[in-house]
Coordinates of C-alpha atoms in Angstrom, one line a residue:
M10 CA 11.0 -25.0 -30.1
A11 CA 12.9 -23.5 -27.4
D12 CA 14.6 -25.3 -24.8
T13 CA 12.6 -26.7 -21.4
P14 CA 13.9 -23.8 -18.1
K15 CA 15.9 -26.0 -16.1
L16 CA 14.4 -25.2 -12.6
S17 CA 16.5 -25.3 -9.6
E18 CA 15.9 -27.2 -7.0
V19 CA 13.8 -25.5 -4.6
E20 CA 11.4 -25.7 -7.4
H21 CA 10.3 -29.0 -7.7
V22 CA 10.6 -29.3 -3.8
K23 CA 7.6 -27.3 -4.3
E24 CA 6.1 -28.7 -7.2
A25 CA 6.3 -32.0 -4.9
S26 CA 5.5 -31.0 -1.9
N27 CA 1.2 -30.8 -2.0
Y28 CA 1.1 -27.0 -1.2
L29 CA 3.5 -27.1 1.0
R30 CA 2.7 -30.0 3.2
G31 CA 5.9 -31.8 1.7
T32 CA 6.7 -34.4 4.1
L33 CA 6.9 -31.9 7.7
A34 CA 4.6 -34.2 9.0
E35 CA 7.0 -36.6 8.8
S36 CA 10.1 -34.0 10.3
L37 CA 8.1 -32.7 13.4
V38 CA 7.8 -36.2 15.1
N39 CA 11.3 -37.7 13.7
P40 CA 12.9 -38.0 17.2
L41 CA 16.0 -39.3 15.9
T42 CA 17.0 -35.4 15.3
G43 CA 16.2 -31.9 16.2
A44 CA 16.2 -30.8 12.4
L45 CA 13.6 -31.4 9.4
Y46 CA 14.4 -33.5 6.0
P47 CA 16.7 -31.9 4.3
D48 CA 12.9 -31.0 1.7
D49 CA 11.2 -30.0 4.7
T50 CA 13.8 -26.7 5.5
H51 CA 12.8 -25.1 2.2
L52 CA 9.2 -25.5 3.0
I53 CA 8.6 -24.4 6.5
K54 CA 10.2 -20.9 5.4
F55 CA 5.9 -20.8 3.6
H56 CA 4.4 -21.9 7.6
G57 CA 6.9 -18.5 8.6
S58 CA 9.9 -20.4 10.3
Y59 CA 13.7 -21.0 9.1
Q60 CA 16.0 -23.9 10.6
Q61 CA 18.5 -22.5 12.7
T62 CA 21.7 -23.3 14.4
D63 CA 23.7 -21.8 17.4
R64 CA 26.7 -21.3 15.8
D65 CA 28.6 -20.3 18.9
L66 CA 28.0 -23.8 20.6
D67 CA 28.6 -26.0 16.6
S68 CA 32.6 -26.2 17.5
E69 CA 31.9 -27.5 20.7
R70 CA 29.3 -29.7 19.4
K71 CA 31.3 -31.1 17.1
R72 CA 33.7 -31.8 19.3
Q73 CA 31.5 -33.9 21.8
K74 CA 30.6 -35.7 18.6
L75 CA 26.8 -34.3 19.0
E76 CA 24.8 -32.6 15.8
P77 CA 24.5 -29.0 15.6
L78 CA 21.9 -27.7 18.1
Y79 CA 19.1 -27.4 16.1
S80 CA 16.3 -24.3 16.8
L81 CA 13.4 -22.7 14.6
M82 CA 13.0 -18.7 14.2
I83 CA 9.2 -18.0 14.1
R84 CA 8.3 -14.7 11.4
V85 CA 4.7 -13.7 13.3
R86 CA 3.1 -11.6 10.6
V87 CA 1.7 -8.4 12.4
P88 CA -0.3 -6.7 9.0
G89 CA 0.6 -2.6 9.4
G90 CA 2.4 -3.6 12.4
I91 CA -0.4 -3.2 14.6
A92 CA -0.6 -5.1 17.7
S93 CA -3.5 -5.6 20.6
P94 CA -2.2 -5.5 23.9
A95 CA -3.5 -9.6 24.4
Q96 CA -1.7 -10.1 21.5
W97 CA 1.4 -8.5 22.5
L98 CA 1.5 -10.6 25.9
R99 CA 1.0 -14.5 24.4
M100 CA 3.7 -13.1 22.4
D101 CA 5.8 -12.1 25.3
E102 CA 4.6 -15.6 27.3
L103 CA 5.5 -18.2 24.6
A104 CA 9.0 -16.3 24.4
D105 CA 10.0 -17.3 27.8
E106 CA 7.8 -20.4 27.7
Y107 CA 9.5 -21.5 24.2
G108 CA 11.8 -19.4 23.1
N109 CA 14.9 -17.4 24.0
H110 CA 13.3 -15.3 26.9
T111 CA 13.1 -12.2 24.2
L112 CA 11.5 -11.0 21.5
K113 CA 12.5 -9.7 18.0
L114 CA 11.1 -6.4 16.2
T115 CA 12.2 -6.6 12.9
T116 CA 12.6 -4.4 10.1
R117 CA 9.1 -5.6 8.4
Q118 CA 6.8 -5.0 11.4
A119 CA 6.8 -8.2 12.1
F120 CA 7.4 -10.4 15.2
Q121 CA 10.2 -12.7 15.2
L122 CA 10.5 -16.0 17.8
H123 CA 13.9 -17.5 18.1
G124 CA 15.2 -20.8 20.1
V125 CA 12.2 -23.2 19.6
L126 CA 12.5 -26.7 19.7
K127 CA 11.4 -28.6 16.9
R128 CA 9.5 -30.6 20.1
D129 CA 7.7 -26.6 20.5
L130 CA 6.5 -25.4 17.0
K131 CA 3.6 -26.4 17.3
K132 CA 2.3 -25.4 20.3
T133 CA 4.6 -22.0 20.4
I134 CA 2.3 -21.8 16.2
Q135 CA -1.4 -22.9 17.7
G136 CA -0.4 -20.1 20.8
F137 CA 0.0 -17.0 19.2
N138 CA -3.1 -18.2 16.7
E139 CA -5.8 -18.3 19.4
A140 CA -4.4 -14.4 19.5
L141 CA -5.6 -14.2 16.1
L142 CA -2.0 -13.5 14.6
D143 CA -0.3 -15.9 12.6
S144 CA 2.9 -17.2 10.7
I145 CA 1.8 -17.9 7.8
A146 CA 3.5 -15.8 4.6
G147 CA 5.8 -15.3 7.3
C148 CA 8.6 -16.2 4.9
G149 CA 8.7 -18.1 1.7
D150 CA 7.8 -17.0 -1.9
V151 CA 4.9 -15.2 -1.7
N152 CA 4.1 -12.2 -0.2
R153 CA 5.7 -11.1 2.8
N154 CA 4.1 -8.8 6.3
V155 CA 2.7 -5.8 4.4
M156 CA 4.0 -3.1 6.0
C157 CA 2.6 0.3 6.5
N158 CA 3.1 3.6 8.2
P159 CA 2.7 3.1 12.4
N160 CA 2.1 6.8 12.7
P161 CA -1.1 7.4 14.8
H162 CA -0.7 11.1 14.5
E163 CA -2.2 10.8 10.6
S164 CA -6.0 9.6 11.4
P165 CA -8.4 9.2 9.7
L166 CA -6.0 9.5 6.9
H167 CA -3.8 6.9 8.7
A168 CA -6.5 4.8 9.6
A169 CA -7.5 4.4 5.8
V170 CA -4.8 3.5 4.7
Y171 CA -4.0 1.0 7.5
E172 CA -7.1 -1.2 5.7
V173 CA -5.6 -0.9 2.7
S174 CA -2.6 -2.7 4.7
K175 CA -4.7 -5.4 5.7
Q176 CA -7.1 -5.9 2.5
I177 CA -4.2 -6.7 0.7
S178 CA -2.3 -8.7 3.3
A179 CA -5.4 -10.8 2.9
H180 CA -5.9 -10.6 -0.7
L181 CA -2.4 -12.6 -1.0
T182 CA -2.1 -14.8 1.9
P183 CA -2.0 -18.5 0.2
R184 CA -5.1 -20.5 0.4
T185 CA -3.6 -23.5 0.8
S186 CA -5.0 -25.5 3.8
A187 CA -1.6 -27.2 4.5
Y188 CA -0.9 -24.5 7.6
W189 CA -3.8 -25.4 9.2
D190 CA -3.7 -29.0 8.7
L191 CA -0.1 -29.0 10.2
W192 CA -0.4 -27.0 13.1
L193 CA -3.9 -25.9 13.8
N194 CA -5.0 -29.4 14.0
G195 CA -7.8 -28.4 10.7
E196 CA -9.2 -26.1 12.6
P197 CA -8.9 -22.5 10.5
Q198 CA -8.8 -19.6 12.2
F199 CA -8.8 -17.0 9.4
T200 CA -11.3 -16.3 6.8
S201 CA -7.8 -16.8 4.1
A202 CA -8.0 -21.1 4.8
P203 CA -10.2 -22.8 2.4
N204 CA -13.9 -23.3 3.6
E205 CA -15.1 -27.5 4.3
G206 CA -15.4 -29.6 1.1
E207 CA -12.7 -27.7 -1.3
E208 CA -9.8 -29.0 -2.7
D209 CA -6.4 -27.0 -2.2
A210 CA -6.0 -24.3 -4.6
E211 CA -3.8 -21.4 -5.0
P212 CA -5.8 -19.1 -7.5
I213 CA -3.3 -16.5 -7.2
Y214 CA 0.1 -18.0 -6.9
G215 CA -0.3 -21.5 -8.5
K216 CA 1.0 -25.1 -7.4
T217 CA 4.6 -23.7 -7.9
Y218 CA 3.9 -19.9 -6.1
L219 CA 5.9 -17.2 -6.4
P220 CA 9.8 -17.7 -7.8
R221 CA 11.3 -15.9 -4.8
K222 CA 9.5 -13.7 -1.7
F223 CA 8.2 -10.7 -2.5
K224 CA 7.8 -7.4 -0.4
I225 CA 5.2 -4.9 -0.1
A226 CA 5.1 -1.3 1.8
L227 CA 3.2 1.3 1.8
A228 CA 3.5 4.9 2.9
I229 CA 2.2 8.3 4.2
P230 CA 4.3 11.5 2.7
P231 CA 6.1 12.8 3.9
Y232 CA 7.3 10.5 6.2
N233 CA 8.8 7.3 4.2
D234 CA 9.4 5.3 7.2
T235 CA 8.4 1.8 5.7
D236 CA 11.4 2.3 3.2
I237 CA 8.8 1.6 1.0
F238 CA 11.4 1.9 -2.1
A239 CA 13.0 -1.4 -1.1
N240 CA 10.6 -3.3 -1.2
D241 CA 9.1 -4.9 -4.4
L242 CA 6.2 -3.4 -4.6
G243 CA 6.2 0.0 -2.8
L244 CA 2.7 2.2 -2.2
I245 CA 2.8 6.1 -2.1
A246 CA -0.2 6.8 -0.1
I247 CA -2.0 10.5 -2.1
E248 CA -4.8 12.4 0.0
E249 CA -6.7 14.6 -1.3
R250 CA -8.7 17.3 1.6
G251 CA -7.5 14.8 4.3
Q252 CA -8.8 11.3 2.6
L253 CA -7.2 9.0 1.0
V254 CA -7.6 8.9 -3.3
G255 CA -5.0 6.5 -4.3
F256 CA -1.7 5.3 -3.9
N257 CA 1.6 6.0 -6.5
V258 CA 3.2 2.5 -7.7
A259 CA 6.1 1.5 -7.7
V260 CA 7.7 -1.6 -8.8
G261 CA 11.2 -3.2 -8.6
G262 CA 12.7 -2.7 -5.1
G263 CA 15.5 -5.3 -3.4
M264 CA 17.7 -5.4 -1.1
G265 CA 20.1 -8.3 -1.7
M266 CA 22.8 -9.1 -3.9
T267 CA 25.9 -11.3 -3.6
F268 CA 29.5 -10.8 -3.2
G269 CA 31.9 -12.0 -6.2
M270 CA 28.8 -11.5 -8.5
P271 CA 28.5 -8.4 -10.1
D272 CA 24.7 -8.9 -11.6
T273 CA 23.6 -9.2 -8.7
Y274 CA 22.6 -6.2 -7.2
P275 CA 20.6 -4.1 -4.9
R276 CA 17.8 -1.6 -6.8
L277 CA 15.5 1.1 -5.6
A278 CA 11.3 0.3 -7.0
D279 CA 11.3 2.9 -9.8
V280 CA 7.2 5.3 -9.7
I281 CA 5.2 3.9 -13.2
G282 CA 2.0 5.5 -12.0
F283 CA -1.3 6.4 -10.1
V284 CA -3.9 4.1 -9.1
P285 CA -7.3 4.6 -6.9
A286 CA -7.6 3.3 -4.0
D287 CA -10.5 1.1 -5.1
K288 CA -8.4 -0.3 -7.4
V289 CA -5.3 -1.1 -5.5
V290 CA -5.6 -4.3 -4.3
D291 CA -6.5 -5.7 -8.2
A292 CA -3.6 -3.6 -8.9
C293 CA -1.1 -5.7 -6.2
E294 CA -2.9 -8.8 -7.4
K295 CA -1.5 -8.3 -11.5
I296 CA 1.6 -7.4 -10.6
V297 CA 2.5 -10.7 -8.0
T298 CA 1.4 -12.0 -11.3
I299 CA 3.4 -10.7 -13.7
Q300 CA 6.1 -12.1 -11.3
R301 CA 4.4 -15.1 -11.3
D302 CA 4.8 -15.8 -14.9
W303 CA 8.1 -14.0 -15.4
G304 CA 10.4 -14.5 -12.4
N305 CA 13.4 -16.5 -13.0
R306 CA 13.0 -19.8 -11.3
E307 CA 16.6 -21.6 -12.8
N308 CA 18.8 -19.3 -10.2
R309 CA 17.3 -18.0 -7.4
K310 CA 19.6 -15.3 -6.8
F311 CA 18.0 -13.7 -10.0
S312 CA 14.5 -14.7 -8.9
R313 CA 13.0 -11.0 -7.5
L314 CA 11.3 -8.5 -9.1
K315 CA 14.1 -6.2 -9.7
Y316 CA 15.7 -8.3 -12.1
T317 CA 12.2 -9.0 -13.7
V318 CA 11.8 -5.2 -14.3
D319 CA 15.7 -4.9 -15.1
R320 CA 15.4 -7.7 -18.1
V321 CA 12.4 -6.3 -19.7
G322 CA 12.6 -3.0 -19.4
L323 CA 9.9 -1.3 -17.4
D324 CA 7.7 0.3 -20.4
V325 CA 7.2 -3.1 -21.0
F326 CA 6.5 -4.3 -17.3
K327 CA 3.8 -1.3 -17.5
A328 CA 2.4 -2.3 -20.8
E329 CA 1.9 -6.3 -19.4
L330 CA 0.6 -4.7 -16.4
N331 CA -2.8 -2.2 -18.1
Q332 CA -3.3 -5.5 -19.4
R333 CA -4.1 -7.5 -17.2
L334 CA -5.7 -4.5 -15.3
G335 CA -8.0 -3.7 -18.3
F336 CA -7.4 -0.5 -17.7
P337 CA -3.8 2.3 -17.6
V338 CA -2.3 3.2 -14.3
E339 CA -2.8 7.0 -14.9
P340 CA 0.4 9.2 -14.2
A341 CA 2.3 9.1 -10.9
R342 CA 1.1 12.2 -8.7
P343 CA 3.0 14.8 -6.9
Y344 CA 4.2 13.6 -3.4
Q345 CA 7.3 14.4 -1.4
F346 CA 9.3 12.4 1.4
R347 CA 11.0 14.1 4.2
S348 CA 12.5 11.5 6.1
S349 CA 12.9 7.4 6.4
G350 CA 13.4 7.6 10.1
D351 CA 11.2 7.3 13.6
A352 CA 10.0 9.9 16.1
Y353 CA 10.8 9.2 19.8
G354 CA 9.1 10.2 22.5
W355 CA 5.5 11.7 23.6
S356 CA 2.8 13.3 21.4
I357 CA -0.3 14.1 22.1
Q358 CA -3.8 14.7 20.5
A359 CA -6.8 16.8 20.4
D360 CA -8.2 14.5 22.3
G361 CA -6.1 13.7 24.9
R362 CA -4.7 9.5 23.8
A363 CA -1.2 10.0 23.8
H364 CA 1.8 8.0 21.9
L365 CA 5.1 7.4 22.7
T366 CA 7.7 6.1 20.3
L367 CA 10.1 4.3 22.4
F368 CA 13.6 3.6 21.3
V369 CA 14.6 0.0 20.9
E370 CA 18.0 -0.9 20.5
G371 CA 18.8 -3.2 17.5
G372 CA 14.5 -3.9 18.3
R373 CA 15.7 -6.5 20.8
V374 CA 13.1 -6.4 23.8
L375 CA 15.2 -8.2 27.0
D376 CA 15.5 -8.0 30.1
R377 CA 18.9 -7.0 31.0
E378 CA 20.6 -5.2 34.9
G379 CA 18.9 -1.8 34.9
Y380 CA 17.2 -2.0 31.8
T381 CA 13.9 -4.8 31.9
L382 CA 12.0 -3.1 28.7
K383 CA 10.4 -7.4 27.7
T384 CA 8.6 -6.8 32.3
A385 CA 7.8 -3.1 31.6
L386 CA 6.1 -3.6 28.6
R387 CA 4.6 -6.7 29.5
E388 CA 3.5 -5.0 32.5
I389 CA 2.4 -2.4 30.6
A390 CA 0.0 -4.7 28.4
A391 CA -2.4 -5.4 31.3
F392 CA -3.9 -2.1 31.2
H393 CA -3.1 -0.6 28.1
T394 CA -6.2 0.5 25.7
G395 CA -4.8 1.5 23.1
D396 CA -2.2 -1.0 20.8
F397 CA 1.6 -1.7 20.6
R398 CA 2.2 -0.2 17.0
L399 CA 6.0 -1.8 15.7
T400 CA 7.3 0.2 13.4
G401 CA 9.9 -0.3 10.7
N402 CA 12.8 0.8 12.3
Q403 CA 12.5 -1.6 14.5
N404 CA 11.1 0.9 17.3
L405 CA 7.7 0.7 19.2
I406 CA 5.1 3.0 19.5
I407 CA 2.9 2.6 22.6
A408 CA -0.5 4.6 21.0
N409 CA -3.3 5.8 21.8
I410 CA -2.7 5.3 25.8
A411 CA -6.1 6.6 27.6
P412 CA -5.5 10.3 29.6
E413 CA -5.7 8.0 32.7
H414 CA -3.1 5.9 32.3
R415 CA -0.2 8.1 30.7
L416 CA 1.0 9.1 34.1
S417 CA 0.9 5.1 35.4
V418 CA 3.3 4.2 31.7
Q419 CA 5.8 6.6 32.0
A420 CA 6.4 6.0 35.6
M421 CA 6.3 1.7 34.7
L422 CA 8.9 2.2 31.9
Q423 CA 11.5 4.7 34.4
Q424 CA 11.1 2.0 36.9
H425 CA 11.9 -0.1 34.9
G426 CA 15.0 1.4 33.4
V427 CA 13.8 2.8 30.0
A428 CA 14.8 5.8 28.6
I429 CA 11.2 7.7 27.6
E430 CA 13.0 11.2 26.2
A431 CA 15.3 8.8 23.8
G432 CA 16.7 12.0 22.5
K433 CA 18.2 13.0 25.8
E434 CA 19.4 9.5 26.0
Y435 CA 21.4 8.8 23.1
T436 CA 23.0 10.0 19.9
A437 CA 21.1 10.6 17.0
L438 CA 23.3 8.2 15.8
R439 CA 22.6 5.4 18.0
R440 CA 18.7 6.2 17.4
G441 CA 18.4 5.7 13.8
A442 CA 21.0 2.3 13.6
L443 CA 19.3 -0.6 12.4
A444 CA 21.1 -3.9 12.8
C445 CA 19.7 -7.3 11.2
V446 CA 20.1 -10.6 13.9
A447 CA 23.2 -12.2 12.2
L448 CA 25.4 -14.4 14.4
P449 CA 24.7 -16.7 16.6
T450 CA 21.5 -18.1 14.8
C451 CA 21.4 -16.4 11.1
T452 CA 23.1 -19.1 8.7
L453 CA 23.6 -16.8 6.3
A454 CA 26.2 -14.1 8.5
F455 CA 29.3 -13.9 7.6
A456 CA 29.7 -11.3 10.8
E457 CA 28.2 -10.1 14.1
A458 CA 25.5 -7.3 13.3
E459 CA 22.8 -6.7 16.4
R460 CA 25.5 -8.2 19.0
Y461 CA 28.1 -6.1 17.9
L462 CA 26.8 -3.0 16.5
P463 CA 26.1 -1.2 19.6
E464 CA 29.6 -1.6 20.8
L465 CA 30.8 0.1 17.6
L466 CA 28.3 2.6 17.9
D467 CA 30.2 3.3 22.1
R468 CA 33.1 4.5 19.9
L469 CA 31.5 5.8 17.1
D470 CA 29.6 7.7 19.5
R471 CA 32.4 8.7 21.2
V472 CA 33.8 10.7 17.9
I473 CA 29.8 12.3 16.8
R474 CA 30.2 14.1 20.7
Q475 CA 33.4 15.7 20.3
Q476 CA 32.2 16.9 16.9
G477 CA 29.1 18.6 18.0
L478 CA 27.0 15.8 16.2
A479 CA 25.6 14.0 18.9
Q480 CA 21.6 15.7 17.7
N481 CA 22.7 15.3 13.8
D482 CA 19.9 12.8 12.3
I483 CA 22.8 10.3 10.4
L484 CA 21.2 6.7 9.3
L485 CA 24.3 4.0 10.0
R486 CA 22.9 -0.1 8.7
M487 CA 24.6 -3.0 9.5
T488 CA 24.2 -6.4 8.4
G489 CA 26.3 -9.6 8.8
C490 CA 25.9 -10.5 5.2
P491 CA 24.9 -9.1 1.5
N492 CA 21.6 -9.9 2.0
G493 CA 20.6 -6.7 3.5
C494 CA 17.8 -7.7 5.7
A495 CA 18.5 -4.3 8.0
R496 CA 18.7 -2.5 4.5
P497 CA 21.6 -1.4 4.4
Y498 CA 22.7 0.3 1.0
L499 CA 19.8 2.5 2.0
G500 CA 22.1 3.8 4.8
E501 CA 24.0 7.3 5.3
I502 CA 26.9 5.0 6.2
G503 CA 26.3 1.1 5.8
L504 CA 28.2 -2.0 6.8
V505 CA 27.9 -4.8 5.6
G506 CA 29.2 -7.9 6.7
R507 CA 32.2 -9.4 4.6
A508 CA 33.9 -11.8 7.0
V509 CA 34.1 -12.4 11.1
G510 CA 35.2 -8.9 12.5
R511 CA 35.4 -7.3 8.4
Y512 CA 33.0 -5.0 7.3
N513 CA 32.5 -3.1 3.9
L514 CA 31.5 0.4 4.1
Y515 CA 28.9 2.2 1.9
L516 CA 28.5 5.8 1.8
G517 CA 25.9 8.1 0.4
A518 CA 22.7 7.1 0.7
A519 CA 19.3 9.5 0.7
F520 CA 18.3 10.3 4.0
N521 CA 14.3 10.4 2.8
G522 CA 15.3 6.5 1.2
E523 CA 15.1 8.0 -2.1
R524 CA 18.7 7.3 -3.3
M525 CA 21.2 4.2 -2.5
N526 CA 24.7 4.3 -1.2
K527 CA 28.4 3.1 -3.0
L528 CA 31.2 0.8 -1.5
Y529 CA 33.3 3.6 -0.1
K530 CA 35.9 1.1 1.1
E531 CA 36.3 -3.0 1.9
M532 CA 36.6 -5.2 4.6
L533 CA 37.7 -2.9 7.5
D534 CA 37.7 -3.9 11.3
E535 CA 36.7 -1.9 14.4
D536 CA 39.9 0.2 14.2
G537 CA 39.6 1.0 10.1
I538 CA 35.8 1.8 10.3
V539 CA 37.0 4.6 12.8
R540 CA 39.5 5.4 11.5
E541 CA 37.9 6.1 7.6
L542 CA 34.7 7.4 9.9
T543 CA 36.7 9.9 11.5
P544 CA 37.7 12.0 9.4
L545 CA 34.5 12.4 7.2
L546 CA 32.4 13.1 9.9
A547 CA 34.4 16.2 11.2
D548 CA 34.7 17.1 7.6
Y549 CA 30.8 17.5 7.9
A550 CA 31.1 19.8 10.9
Q551 CA 32.4 21.8 9.7
N552 CA 31.8 22.0 6.1
R553 CA 28.5 21.0 5.7
Q554 CA 25.6 23.8 4.1
P555 CA 23.0 24.8 6.1
Q556 CA 20.8 21.8 6.2
E557 CA 22.6 19.1 4.5
R558 CA 22.4 15.8 5.0
F559 CA 25.4 13.4 5.7
G560 CA 24.6 11.3 2.5
D561 CA 24.4 14.0 0.4
F562 CA 27.7 16.3 1.8
V563 CA 29.4 12.7 1.2
I564 CA 28.8 12.9 -2.8
R565 CA 29.2 16.8 -2.7
Q566 CA 32.7 16.9 -1.4
G567 CA 33.3 13.8 -4.0
Y568 CA 34.2 11.1 -1.3
V569 CA 31.5 8.9 -3.4
Q570 CA 29.4 8.8 -6.6
P571 CA 25.8 9.1 -6.5
T572 CA 24.2 5.9 -7.3
A573 CA 21.6 6.6 -10.1
S574 CA 20.4 2.9 -10.1
G575 CA 21.3 -0.9 -9.5
L576 CA 22.6 -1.2 -12.3
T577 CA 25.1 1.5 -11.9
F578 CA 25.6 0.1 -7.6
H579 CA 29.2 -1.6 -8.4
E580 CA 30.3 1.1 -10.5

């Protein structure tokens, strides 16, 4: 008889949680601490929140014999990245009333509120639920926010793909009533909640949900702006004569790894075939259930789908999917991705509607002297009749602007110091850069990212301009740890924090998101980063081939070898 697997601590917490309730109700009203009970810190993630501390203040508070300044980060789902003006206004209001007066636009097209105290958590969640937003499955061992190409120019194709993203999100939302009981006084706002009188059940997830988080993204070629290959499940829209016919399915992507553990690695998803549009939701469910049944529940460092796929093999995984579906997936259809970034500035449709893509550095919507983006967007939302679209690159599209509102939008942004033509105000390197939150709130961060990257870019911009590369797109991505929230291993230049002020430098990812980078130098400080990149950028400026991307160039010149797969990432 095979030995019974030794389950991780989190598996036991989930099993005993009564469908994600645990002792959260007691934790929330405990007046003796700003923290939750230890087991509840795992369960709160399923409700869309992480417990954090302000690490800038930890030493001083410890000296004063005070507990850390605990707060909650809340991740609010925006399926497909599209929010209404009313929803934008509500998130803006909640950020001021209960948060730290900023909004974070994430690399998964979601909102994040930071700095919410435990006593205000329920009021905050109720606040955005009233605007028909929710945070259930914003985090935790379930399917997270479903990403979708936010480009409104692709209509009606985009509209069809967006509808699929909403269907997938609704279908894979947990069915437990715990969210409604804990936060909404038992009054569900959405059809995903159980009907009155029904007992809790999770027909897709089961009582212990998934072994680890699960991420899904959809993209419409030639734009890979959702970085679908970085996801557990990527869906590539296939169209014929302008109509959506189905999706190529890619499985096994994921960015996280652990320093010092070469058995952990980032991995890009593999395309395994094509599924018609009317069967894609079922295919997503079946892939999720395979991971539910086959994923590693003993060691969370090896629990993502990428490790399941590599352990059993792609052929075995595909055969199991075919069996569960009851039909074989078809051969993949041809497609081509050209880029993974955003196109900034104005675009006008034939019907007169306009779209404006704004560069939002670090995805942080805030007000500071001379740049009051948060106020500008609040004032625009008050009269805007279109929508707001969060991109996978932490930027924002003010979409479907009525012709009569275009000049007002432009004037409002200029009045508040917001650059409309990002191509004139910023280098392409800065426009394409991504950063995770990192310090001071992320408990996993070894180094700075969002707060520090603009300072580093000030120095790199000087190098870029000296070499005549100011408008050459180069993807730079920085994270404070190796878990990969800003997808650093898909950066043509990737910087991953090792310690305070020290980063590993990675080079050679593909501009279209179809190849990861490779480690080039370790433990560099700021001077070291600039020192290492300066001659590479000079070489690129002088010796690149026509239309050659930086990531391709450093491989051709032999600075790094290409990464063929996750299993060869550390070679």
